[in-house]
Each structure stands twice: as C-alpha cells, then as structure tokens.
Amino acid sequence: MPRLLPYLLLLPATAFLCLFFLYPFVQVAHDSVMRNGVYTLENFSRMAGHWKFSTAFWNTMILAAVVVPIQLAMALTMASIVTKLQRGRSTILYIFAIPLGISDLAAGLIWLSVFEQSGFLNSLLVGLGIVDRPILLLGYQNTWIIFIAIVLAEVWRATAIMMVILVAGMGLIPKEYGEAADVFGASRWQKFRRVTLPMLKPSLQTALILRVILAFEVFAVVVALGGTQLPVLMSETYHWQFAMQERGVAAAFAMVILGVSVAFTILILRLLHVPKGARV
Amino acid sequence: MSVTSVRRAGNRVFIAGVALLILWVLLPIWLLFVNALSAPAEVTGFPKRFIPSFDLASLSFFFGFSGVVDALWNSVKVAALTMILSIGVGAPAGYALSRFDFPGKETFRFLVVMTRAFPLPLLALPLAVMFIRTGLDDTITGLALVHTTLALPFAVLITFSLFSGIPLELEEAAWTLGCTRLQAFTKVILPLAAPGIAASAVFAFVISWNEVFAAAVLTIENRTLTAFLLQSIDVSPLPLKFAGGAALVLPALFFIFAVRKYLFAMWGIANR
Amino acid sequence: MAVIEIKQVAKTFGSFTALHSVDLTIADQEFMVLLGASGCGKTTLLRIIAGLETPTTGEVWIGGRRVDHLPPRERGIAMVFQNYAVFPHLTVFENIAFGLRMKKMDQAEVTRRVNRTAELMHIEQLLKRYSGELSGGQRQRVAVARALAMEPDVILMDEPLSNLDALLRLEMRAELKGVLAESKTTTIYVTHDQVEAMSLADRISVMNGGRIVQAANPVEVYRNPAARFVGSFIGNPPMNFLKAEPAGAGKWQVAGQVFDGPAAAAAEFAIRPEDLHPAEAGLPAEVRVVEPLGPHTLITASVAGQPFRAVLESNLLPAPGDMLRLAPVPDRIRWFDPATQSAL
C-alpha cells in the first residue's frame, strides 16, 4: 500500500494531463496534416499562402522582440527595488503585482481608454495645446500607434509575472555574496552585473520562457486595441477556426505557434544553462 | 559634494523611480475606473476629465445589457469549478511529490513543467471537437475542464512547495502518536497548509476568470464575461466595454491582495 | 516494559547500504545509546525501530511481538525528534494531549496525564502557549512531555539535545536521565556526542559504516575498545596509534622501545593520551604544539614520524621542539590487528 500510495495520489492529475494536455496536442498535430480524410500538407500551404500569414507571423515576432527585452529590464529594476526596500516592501510589492491578476482583455480595454479617439491621451494632447482636436490614434493609417499601444499594454500587464519570479529568485541568493562583493570593492553596478545576475540565471530562465511563450500567445490585447487591423498568429488562428470554419488551417497555425514556442524554450534553456554544481 | 549629499541625491532618484513605477501601474487602472464611473455621455464625450463623476449610468447600462448578468454568472461558475477541480486534482499530486521518492517522479514533474512551455489555450481547438462528441460543448463543465488544465500545473507546483515547507517530522510525530496516514494529514498537515491551499485556489480562480481564448472558442450560448466582451467587441459601445473591463479588473484587485503572501511560493519553487 | 530485539536488520537505499545485517538486543528498561558519526546508520536504525522506515531484510521485535510490518502507531513506542516536531497549530496542552486523544482517552484522564507530565518537565505554566512562543529548550521539554504522556513501552530519541546551546544541553541531559530512569521505559537514544552518550547510557552501541562495532557499557567502550575505530572515535583527544614491529615471542618494538604484546603476525600499538607520563625511558616524542588547558596540558608531538598526543599535568610546560620521553601505563596499552582493525 505505501508503495502504491504516491501513484494513487498522482493518478488523477496524470489522467487529467493526458486527457486534456497530451491528447489535444496530438490531436491538433494530427488535424494540421489532415484534410478531407487524407494526410496532406495542404493546410500549411493554405496558411502560408494567405496574404495575412507573413504579416501575422512577423507582427507576433516583432512584438515579442520589442516587448520582452523592455519587460526584462523593467522586471529586473522592479525586483531590485523590492528586494532593496526596507519599509513598505509588501505594499509596493502588492502594487507592482496587481497587473498579474488582470486579464489580457481587461488590459487591452484599459489602454483602449487611453488611446481611443475621445480617450485620455487625446484629452491630454488637446489640453496641453499640442493638437487642436482629437486625432484618430488607433486607425488603419497609424498602424504604428496601434503597435505602440499594444506594446504598452503588454508591458504594463505582463511585467508583473517576471518581476515576481525574479523577486523570488533574488530572495534565494544569500546576502553574504553581495557583502563579499562589497568587501572586495565592487560598485553597485558591478555587484549587480557580476554577482546578482549570474546567480539569478535559473529564475531568469523560468521568467523568460514563461514570458516569451505568453508573448507568442498575444491575442485579446491585440483584438481590444487593434481589432483586425494588426493581425497576429493567435488572432488568425481564432479567425480561421470561427469565421472561416477551417479547423485544419487553424491547427496548422497552432503548430506554428507551438513550434516557435518550443524552439525558443530550447534556445533559452541553452543560452542560460547553469551547470548543476554552480547553483545557489 | 560630500558623500552624504551624493547618497541623499541617490535616495531621491530612487524614491522618484519607485513613485514613477507605482504611477505607471496604478494610473491606467484609475483611468479605466474613471470611465466606468462616469455617465455614458461623458465616456463618449470629449475632452475627458481625469476624475470620475460617480454617475452609475454606465454600470447600470452594462448590467442591464442583455446577456451580461448571465455571462458574469457563468464566469463565476466556471472559475469556481476550475478552483475545485484544480485543487482537488492538483493537491494530492503536490503532496505525493513532496513526500515520496518513487520511480516516475521526475517524469511526472517534467510533464507538469513542460505544460508551461506550451501555449495552452490552443488546446481548446481539438477539445472543441472532443466536447461536441461527448456533449460537453458549450457547457460550463467543458470550459472548466480546459481552465483546470491551465491552472493544474500551478496548483501542483504551489501545493508541492507548500507541503515541502511543512517538516516531515511533524507528520512522523503524528504517526508515532497514534495517527494513521490520513489522520496525520487531516489533523496536522491540513491545518498548517490551509491558508496556502486557499491562496492557490484563488490563483486558479483568477486564471479561469481572466482566460479569453479558450472561453471564446468553446462557448457560444453559455459565454463567460471575457468571451462575451471579446465576441461583442466590434459592436459594443464604449461605456459597455469600459464597464465590462472594470467588472473584470475589480475582483482581480482583491484576489491578488488575498494571495500576496503566496506569490513567491508559486514561483520560488519553480527555480529549483 | 519491553525488550527490543533487532535481528539481522539491513537497509539499502538504491546502491547505498545504510545498514549491514545488524543484530542487537536491548533489555527491558535499559538506556541504550546509538553513537556514531553522521551517516553511520544510527538514525536509520532508530527509524526502522520506530516504523518510519522499513528494513530491506530482517526482523524487529518489541516486547515479544514482531513489529517490522506494523505502522508506528501500533508499536507501543513514543519518539522525540531532533527538531522537536511540536505541532505549531496546537497549544502546548493539545500537543501533549495529542497522542492521548488519538487513543480516545476520556477528558479527565487526558487532563490528569497532561498536567502530570507537564509538571514533571516543569512546563505547567506554558500549557496555553503555542510553539512559536516557546524557546528551543521549552519546545524540547514539550516534545519529551508529549512522549512521556503516552506512557509508552519504548521511548526513541533522535539527537534530542543537538539543537540546544551548550549550557542548556548540560541541564537537559541531567534532567532527562532522571525522568527516564523514573519512567521505567526502555530507551533508545541516538547521538553523535560521545560525552552525552557516556553520561546517559547503560550501554553504548558504537556504529560505523552501517555496522555496530561495539555494544558495551560506557567504561568498557572507553577502556577496552573492541576495534580501532572505537578508540579513534571515543575520547577527546582520541587514542594514539603507533606502528609496531615484531621483536620475537610476544615482544613488539614501538618507536625504538620494546613492549610485551600479543602473539600475532602483525599488531598496532595504542595508548590513550592521558595514560602517558614523562619518564627517563619511554617513547621519544618531539613536541610540536603545547596547549595549556588549565587542569592539564595537551601536547601534540611526533613519535617516530607519527602524530601523537599526550595529556600531561599542567605544571609541565615544554616548548615546541623539546624532546620528551613519554612512558605509557603498562596495563592501559591496547593492541589492534592492522588487517581486521579489531582488538587483539
């Protein structure tokens, strides 16, 4: 009995993950190469052949490439601040963590209130006399403003998750190392660069993997702020599944997102590899 | 400049930076609530005031809008079911991982951690078909099952770290004092882990409450609030959007406050 | 009231063997100490007796009943843990009452027993507190009281004093000895502290590498180590060992001196540092370090190129570099077989 007990306890979770995680992914892979009952790559060629595909693909990539580094820098700053604070630490941590609980759709709506034509940004611009009357910020002729709005919303919403991981990681680094660096005459920046950052690698790994994957999944923020004017991979997937009723092509999109996610996960694991003996 | 004045200047920069970051986080939320607490005419009007008029017309318009109350209620039901399922399924697994060494343990942990390297909402696509076959399509249960898949890895990892934080000695002491395994768990481990388990339950609730893609894919009639807002986003007027956004955000503020102590348990363990 | 018999108990963790076929019998009401360095298997053996670990092979009998297949709760034991394991969510009273409540004892009896053991351990004024409000020493007392309240046949203690500071440890040691003698239970006590072992034990089992090397009363273990390991582990400073060359017919030459010894093919000479005194003739020792410790002086020297320690009277203060002649007390000399490491 005691030998079987752990398996008994794991059984529900394992069954659940097999049924709702492994099986669907096998299924989606299967769907992506199946069309009218025959195995074919036609779904992929239809996907790649559509004029929106490369736009959606590159929008997603560029968005991730812009958003993730900004978030990394901000999350590191916020985590350093929280770690350094003596008074008010828990309050400020709570405030910094608030966006963690906010859905991407809500974040999109929040930034919509800033960027829409009668929104707060226009009110401010007019109030300051920079423009005479409100301008249409989120229109098709200013795709770059939509892009900026999405970047802001993403940075605003999803930096918190990285910050919390990094704060936890910094908490695991014993204070003595920083003090030792002080004794050996390191400046603040040197201390951060040479002691904190290398020791933070495992947390950075976790944070980056999570964040990059979420960045490829960007969806509701884009829809809320740009409608269909700035296609991304996830919104195209949704579009093919619903509007076009083409499950095969939607599955092909899913495989692309999956492929990119796995590739980047492996890349991050490689780049930030920490040998077993060198961990805190 | 003397050393102290340099330090004082540095401190000022530091405090200003903190203040700026706080503003960066809170201001957008404030603006959303300004819109939600102003009359519809003010919401669509121009220019905007940065202080709400505390007119509840937007909110009453939102709650009176056909389908909103149902969607809200659906969101609560799905999230509650997700919470129960993910803890019910995840906590035993977390306990097993923290207390036993057995062949296959690393494989299971790998399976759990791997889920985070996949864009999980995508699995709603094939599940939509499976649900139609099993009659789970467009149901609260079906969506809760998918949301549980999203929340389960977190539930497992959080409870794993919680149970690992309770010394095995306490449980062993209970055994030597006459407890069966189950009694030791209910009399010693559960009272100690309860607040953390509650926090991870809240976290599961938030994951479900906020999820958009799977909810939009899997529900048609029984839409959750996020699905409702997304699917009507092209046609709904601004006051409706902002009131809806506020309705999504408000619970999140309380939830994050409730689990703030456990934010680290969720992630600290993920680094090992 | 119980005899404990351990029959050929072995335990392996994967490819690591923690215990090699251990046999040990502990008499009723005996105070048995398992002594050894960390990793010697002493805690594993205790946990097997408690039922927290299952032996890979072998049998455990408590009070004439085979228990190795039984869970801890059915073995009639109580245990005191290294980190005390005082339940943080219960008051001291409820902690002590925990085991009694599991036995469904009526409230009057629970109260009576809790009060009695609390009094015995001098914690009656702490009954309403929680573990977080107690000092380490107080927690220790609660843990012992909780075990005593069960009135068990056997009390198992896993390094119970190792987390206390030195003074408190001394105080608790004396108190434990009194309380446990009075309770008339059989006690098995695990420690790595030899002073603790010597002061508490009726018998000490010295363990090394998953084996019991010697099980005997403290004086015997100290005076007549059954193996080289026991001599080198017990005593502070431990025994000195020197190479010996056969000099014919039970005679051995050690550092130029000839001693009577066993008739054997090979032998190693051993002497405790306090069994030496300066003399005209003796082992030639070149003094390296001199440590005056008050009651006596500790000399670290080199005898025929091998490290050697001697505890001398404190009025003797040689200087580093001096040559001393140290004569061993003849009947305190011990001999070990270099091949088997056991006493000759």
XYZ file of N, CA and C in Angstrom, chain A residues 103-193:
273
model
N -6.699 40.310 -16.629
C -6.702 39.545 -17.875
C -6.201 40.400 -19.028
N -5.714 39.729 -20.065
C -5.202 40.483 -21.211
C -6.310 41.292 -21.868
N -7.536 40.775 -21.824
C -8.650 41.521 -22.398
C -8.869 42.818 -21.632
N -8.879 42.700 -20.284
C -9.067 43.899 -19.461
C -7.927 44.884 -19.690
N -6.706 44.364 -19.821
C -5.570 45.251 -20.067
C -5.750 45.979 -21.392
N -6.235 45.244 -22.401
C -6.494 45.874 -23.691
C -7.514 46.988 -23.542
N -8.590 46.728 -22.774
C -9.644 47.732 -22.583
C -9.115 48.935 -21.812
N -8.266 48.676 -20.834
C -7.690 49.768 -20.052
C -6.912 50.712 -20.966
N -6.087 50.139 -21.829
C -5.289 51.004 -22.699
C -6.116 51.575 -23.841
N -7.250 50.921 -24.130
C -8.188 51.497 -25.089
C -8.720 52.822 -24.560
N -8.975 52.860 -23.244
C -9.497 54.100 -22.651
C -8.489 55.228 -22.796
N -7.222 54.882 -22.928
C -6.199 55.909 -23.112
C -6.108 56.326 -24.575
N -6.159 55.347 -25.482
C -5.806 55.616 -26.876
C -6.993 55.883 -27.790
N -8.241 55.574 -27.370
C -9.349 55.801 -28.297
C -9.498 57.293 -28.573
N -10.275 57.576 -29.599
C -10.285 58.947 -30.114
C -10.735 59.962 -29.072
N -11.720 59.587 -28.267
C -12.154 60.520 -27.216
C -11.459 60.196 -25.895
N -10.303 59.507 -25.972
C -9.662 58.983 -24.773
C -8.780 59.980 -24.046
N -8.085 59.462 -23.052
C -7.326 60.332 -22.151
C -6.096 60.929 -22.807
N -5.465 60.186 -23.732
C -4.265 60.716 -24.373
C -4.626 61.940 -25.215
N -5.711 61.811 -25.996
C -6.171 62.941 -26.789
C -6.567 64.111 -25.902
N -7.261 63.809 -24.812
C -7.663 64.876 -23.889
C -6.438 65.638 -23.407
N -5.390 64.858 -23.097
C -4.159 65.472 -22.593
C -3.497 66.313 -23.684
N -3.419 65.751 -24.897
C -2.765 66.444 -26.011
C -3.484 67.743 -26.337
N -4.811 67.686 -26.368
C -5.591 68.896 -26.645
C -5.448 69.882 -25.492
N -5.553 69.347 -24.285
C -5.438 70.196 -23.094
C -4.120 70.940 -23.057
N -3.072 70.320 -23.503
C -1.754 70.947 -23.498
C -1.519 71.780 -24.752
N -2.504 71.753 -25.657
C -2.395 72.561 -26.864
C -1.454 71.995 -27.903
N -1.147 70.718 -27.807
C -0.230 70.116 -28.796
C -0.970 69.853 -30.112
N -2.224 69.413 -29.991
C -3.062 69.296 -31.193
C -4.340 70.097 -30.966
N -5.018 70.477 -32.076
C -6.220 71.302 -31.955
C -7.434 70.461 -31.608
N -7.556 69.314 -32.248
C -8.719 68.464 -31.981
C -8.250 67.008 -31.927
N -9.045 66.166 -31.263
C -8.632 64.770 -31.083
C -8.336 64.084 -32.415
N -7.261 63.321 -32.432
C -6.919 62.608 -33.654
C -7.245 61.130 -33.493
N -7.502 60.471 -34.610
C -7.791 59.035 -34.576
C -6.467 58.295 -34.438
N -6.211 57.821 -33.216
C -4.907 57.201 -32.961
C -4.859 55.753 -33.438
N -5.986 55.046 -33.198
C -5.970 53.606 -33.480
C -6.602 53.306 -34.840
N -6.238 54.065 -35.848
C -6.822 53.847 -37.172
C -5.871 53.109 -38.076
N -6.391 52.668 -39.237
C -5.551 51.839 -40.120
C -4.381 52.621 -40.692
N -4.519 53.980 -40.730
C -3.407 54.740 -41.295
C -2.258 54.917 -40.302
N -2.513 54.621 -39.000
C -1.440 54.713 -37.997
C -1.176 53.362 -37.353
N -0.865 52.362 -38.149
C -0.650 51.028 -37.560
C 0.441 51.076 -36.497
N 1.395 51.967 -36.674
C 2.496 52.035 -35.708
C 2.022 52.498 -34.339
N 0.969 53.341 -34.298
C 0.445 53.750 -32.980
C -0.271 52.566 -32.323
N -0.996 51.790 -33.149
C -1.614 50.578 -32.609
C -0.530 49.686 -32.013
N 0.545 49.557 -32.769
C 1.660 48.722 -32.313
C 2.189 49.217 -30.968
N 2.408 50.544 -30.872
C 2.918 51.109 -29.609
C 1.930 50.864 -28.470
N 0.642 51.062 -28.791
C -0.375 50.853 -27.747
C -0.340 49.410 -27.251
N -0.185 48.479 -28.189
C -0.135 47.060 -27.798
C 1.114 46.789 -26.946
N 2.238 47.364 -27.383
C 3.471 47.186 -26.613
C 3.278 47.698 -25.189
N 2.694 48.915 -25.071
C 2.483 49.487 -23.736
C 1.580 48.592 -22.890
N 0.488 48.147 -23.513
C -0.453 47.314 -22.755
C 0.208 46.011 -22.314
N 0.992 45.405 -23.206
C 1.661 44.151 -22.867
C 2.705 44.363 -21.773
N 3.480 45.427 -21.927
C 4.496 45.713 -20.907
C 3.816 45.976 -19.570
N 2.732 46.745 -19.633
C 2.029 47.084 -18.401
C 1.485 45.830 -17.724
N 0.889 44.961 -18.526
C 0.176 43.822 -17.967
C 1.115 42.715 -17.482
N 2.099 42.375 -18.310
C 2.781 41.100 -18.074
C 4.196 41.244 -17.526
N 4.566 42.445 -17.105
C 5.880 42.568 -16.463
C 5.831 41.977 -15.055
N 4.637 42.085 -14.444
C 4.491 41.641 -13.059
C 4.902 40.190 -12.872
N 4.540 39.348 -13.828
C 4.812 37.921 -13.667
C 6.323 37.672 -13.625
N 7.054 38.400 -14.495
C 8.518 38.273 -14.472
C 9.070 38.809 -13.158
N 8.508 39.947 -12.738
C 9.018 40.574 -11.517
C 8.887 39.621 -10.330
N 7.717 39.002 -10.202
C 7.505 38.119 -9.052
C 8.491 36.953 -9.085
N 8.711 36.383 -10.267
C 9.671 35.280 -10.379
C 11.066 35.752 -9.980
N 11.424 36.952 -10.439
C 12.770 37.450 -10.151
C 12.938 37.830 -8.681
N 11.882 38.398 -8.085
C 11.969 38.708 -6.648
C 12.191 37.417 -5.860
N 11.418 36.386 -6.228
C 11.582 35.098 -5.555
C 13.007 34.581 -5.747
N 13.520 34.726 -6.968
C 14.879 34.266 -7.265
C 15.915 35.038 -6.479
N 15.723 36.360 -6.396
C 16.683 37.175 -5.638
C 16.650 36.803 -4.162
N 15.464 36.435 -3.678
C 15.346 36.025 -2.290
C 16.158 34.774 -1.988
N 16.398 33.983 -3.029
C 17.139 32.735 -2.812
C 18.647 32.960 -2.763
N 19.094 34.142 -3.199
C 20.535 34.398 -3.204
C 20.940 34.895 -1.815
N 21.797 34.156 -1.121
C 22.193 34.586 0.222
C 22.867 35.962 0.186
N 22.565 36.775 1.194
C 23.100 38.129 1.267
C 24.624 38.163 1.301
N 25.232 37.099 1.858
C 26.685 37.086 2.056
C 27.455 37.342 0.762
N 26.901 36.868 -0.363
C 27.638 37.030 -1.615
C 27.773 38.503 -1.968
N 26.654 39.236 -1.820
C 26.691 40.669 -2.094
C 27.651 41.362 -1.142
N 27.622 40.943 0.133
C 28.508 41.559 1.130
C 29.963 41.254 0.816
N 30.194 40.011 0.353
C 31.557 39.656 -0.032
C 32.026 40.549 -1.178
N 31.114 40.778 -2.155
C 31.466 41.648 -3.284
C 31.780 43.059 -2.786
N 30.994 43.540 -1.805
C 31.262 44.859 -1.200
C 32.668 44.910 -0.626
N 32.999 43.865 0.127
C 34.297 43.819 0.794
C 35.422 43.857 -0.231
N 35.208 43.181 -1.364
C 36.245 43.169 -2.400
C 36.178 44.390 -3.304
N 35.349 45.359 -2.927
C 35.384 46.656 -3.594
C 34.562 46.775 -4.859
N 33.496 45.976 -5.000
C 32.664 46.097 -6.193
C 31.726 47.290 -6.072
N 31.492 47.980 -7.177
C 30.499 49.060 -7.175
C 29.116 48.415 -7.254
N 28.070 49.268 -7.078
C 26.713 48.739 -7.124
C 26.431 48.023 -8.436
N 26.819 48.667 -9.511
C 26.563 48.110 -10.834
C 27.345 46.815 -11.039
N 28.632 46.835 -10.618
C 29.451 45.623 -10.747
C 28.845 44.475 -9.953
N 28.327 44.834 -8.756
C 27.742 43.821 -7.897
C 26.540 43.178 -8.600
N 25.717 44.038 -9.198
C 24.534 43.544 -9.902
C 24.937 42.680 -11.096
N 25.926 43.185 -11.848
C 26.338 42.553 -13.097
C 27.084 41.237 -12.837
